[in-house]
Coordinates of C-alpha atoms in Angstrom, one line a residue:
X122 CA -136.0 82.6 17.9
X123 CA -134.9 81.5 21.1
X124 CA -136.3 83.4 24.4
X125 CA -133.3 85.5 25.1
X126 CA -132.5 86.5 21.9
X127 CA -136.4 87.6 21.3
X128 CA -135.9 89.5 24.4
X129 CA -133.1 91.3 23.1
X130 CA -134.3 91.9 19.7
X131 CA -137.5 94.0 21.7
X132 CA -135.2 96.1 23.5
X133 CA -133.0 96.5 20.1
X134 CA -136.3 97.3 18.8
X135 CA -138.0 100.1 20.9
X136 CA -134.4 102.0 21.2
X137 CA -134.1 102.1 17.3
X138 CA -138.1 103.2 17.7
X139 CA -137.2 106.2 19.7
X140 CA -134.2 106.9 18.0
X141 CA -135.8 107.0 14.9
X142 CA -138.9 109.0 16.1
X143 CA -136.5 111.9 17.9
X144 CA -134.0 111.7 14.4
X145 CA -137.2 112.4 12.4
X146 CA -138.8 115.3 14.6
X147 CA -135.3 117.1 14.7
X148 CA -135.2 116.6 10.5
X149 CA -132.7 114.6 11.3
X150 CA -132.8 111.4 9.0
X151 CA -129.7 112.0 7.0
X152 CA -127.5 112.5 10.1
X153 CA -129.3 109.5 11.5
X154 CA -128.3 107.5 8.5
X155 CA -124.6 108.9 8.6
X156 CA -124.3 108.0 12.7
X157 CA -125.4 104.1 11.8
X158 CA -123.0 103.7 9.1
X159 CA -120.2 104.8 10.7
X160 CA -120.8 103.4 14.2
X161 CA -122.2 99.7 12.0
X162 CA -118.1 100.1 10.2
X163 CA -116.7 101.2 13.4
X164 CA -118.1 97.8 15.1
X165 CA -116.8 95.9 11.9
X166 CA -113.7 97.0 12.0
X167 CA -112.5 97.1 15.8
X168 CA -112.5 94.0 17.9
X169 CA -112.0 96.1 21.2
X170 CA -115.2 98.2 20.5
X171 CA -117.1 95.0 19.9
X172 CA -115.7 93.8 23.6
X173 CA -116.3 97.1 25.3
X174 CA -120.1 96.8 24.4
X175 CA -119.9 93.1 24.7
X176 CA -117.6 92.1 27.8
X177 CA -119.8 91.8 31.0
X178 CA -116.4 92.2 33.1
X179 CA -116.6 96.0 31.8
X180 CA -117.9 98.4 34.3
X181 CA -121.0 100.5 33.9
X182 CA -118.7 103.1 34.2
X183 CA -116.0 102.2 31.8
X184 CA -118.5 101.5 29.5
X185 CA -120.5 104.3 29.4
X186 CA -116.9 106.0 29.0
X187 CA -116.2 104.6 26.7
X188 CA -118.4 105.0 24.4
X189 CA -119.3 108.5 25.1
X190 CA -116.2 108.9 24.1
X191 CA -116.1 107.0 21.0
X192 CA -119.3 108.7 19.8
X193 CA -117.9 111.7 20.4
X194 CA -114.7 111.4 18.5
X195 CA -117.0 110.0 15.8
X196 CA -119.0 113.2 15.8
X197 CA -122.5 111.2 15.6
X198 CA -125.9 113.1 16.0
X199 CA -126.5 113.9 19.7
X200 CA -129.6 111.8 20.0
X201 CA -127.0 108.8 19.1
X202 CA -124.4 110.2 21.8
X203 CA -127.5 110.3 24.4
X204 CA -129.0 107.2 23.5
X205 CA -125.4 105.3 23.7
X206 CA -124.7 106.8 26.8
X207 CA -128.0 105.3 28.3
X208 CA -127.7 102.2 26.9
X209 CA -124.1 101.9 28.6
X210 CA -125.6 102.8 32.4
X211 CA -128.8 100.2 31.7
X212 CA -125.9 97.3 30.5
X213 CA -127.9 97.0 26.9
X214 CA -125.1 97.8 24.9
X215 CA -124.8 94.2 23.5
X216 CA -127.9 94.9 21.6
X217 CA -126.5 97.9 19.5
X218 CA -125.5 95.8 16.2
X219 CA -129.2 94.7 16.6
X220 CA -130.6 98.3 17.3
X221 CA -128.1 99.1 14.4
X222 CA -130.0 96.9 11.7
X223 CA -133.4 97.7 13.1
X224 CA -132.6 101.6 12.7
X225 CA -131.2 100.8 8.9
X226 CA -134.5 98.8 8.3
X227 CA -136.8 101.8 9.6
X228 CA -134.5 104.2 7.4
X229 CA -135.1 101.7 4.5
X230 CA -139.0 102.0 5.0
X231 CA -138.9 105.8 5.5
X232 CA -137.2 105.7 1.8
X233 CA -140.3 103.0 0.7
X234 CA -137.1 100.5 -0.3
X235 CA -137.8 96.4 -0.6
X236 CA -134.3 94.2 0.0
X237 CA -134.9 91.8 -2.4
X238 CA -132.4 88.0 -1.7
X239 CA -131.6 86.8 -5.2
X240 CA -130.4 83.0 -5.1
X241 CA -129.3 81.9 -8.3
X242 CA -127.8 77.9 -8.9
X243 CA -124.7 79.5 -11.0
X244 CA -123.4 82.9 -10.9
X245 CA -125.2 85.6 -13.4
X246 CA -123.5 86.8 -16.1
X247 CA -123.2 90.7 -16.9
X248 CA -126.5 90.8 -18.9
X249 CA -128.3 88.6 -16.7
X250 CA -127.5 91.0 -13.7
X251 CA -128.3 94.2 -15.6
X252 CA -131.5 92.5 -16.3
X253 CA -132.3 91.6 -12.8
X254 CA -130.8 94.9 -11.4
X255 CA -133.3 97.0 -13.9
X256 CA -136.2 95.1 -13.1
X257 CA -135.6 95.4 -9.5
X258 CA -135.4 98.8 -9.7
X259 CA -138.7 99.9 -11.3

């Protein structure tokens, strides 16, 4: 991993921490889990929310805007609207699809879940899926 990307990767990291940590005290997880789903689509799906947390010829300002706005409209959990807001007036919104995937990987361990990459030479038929699906899942 280059140096930059590392660097950004630790401050994905200890937001998705905190995040985590406040979303658990409040009893909070399933909200939690709701807020990154939606806002992970809602980056998916919309090319100008990937350039306002993207573009560095954004203002602070319009940033922080706009996405107070668009967390609001979304109705996610406050700590989400808070922590959004912050990143926006420190300029780390860029690392929010990688805060995104840290927070669904801490969800995931919270649940005791494995992600498990299958590579297969030729595509599995039905049984052979079933198969690997059941076994998988004890």
């Amino acid at each position: 991993m280059s140096e930059p990307a590392s660097i950004s990767a630790g401050i994905a990291e200890r937001y998705a921490t905190a995040i985590f940590e406040i979303a658990q005290e409040n009893n909070d997880l399933e909200g939690l889990e709701s807020s990154v789903g939606d806002l992970s689509a809602a980056i998916a799906d919309s090319a100008e929310l990937r350039a306002v947390i993207q573009s560095p010829l954004i203002s602070r300002s319009e940033q922080g805007a706009a996405i107070t706005a668009i967390a609001k409209k979304m109705e996610l959990t406050q700590v989400m609207q808070n922590t959004l807001g912050l990143m926006a007036e420190k300029r780390r919104l860029f690392v929010l699809p990688q805060m995104l995937a840290a927070l669904r990987a801490l969800l995931a361990e919270q649940r005791n879940e494995v992600t498990a990459d299958v590579v297969s030479a030729k595509a599995l038929t039905k049984a052979q899926t079933d198969k690997l699906v059941k076994s998988l899942s004890t």
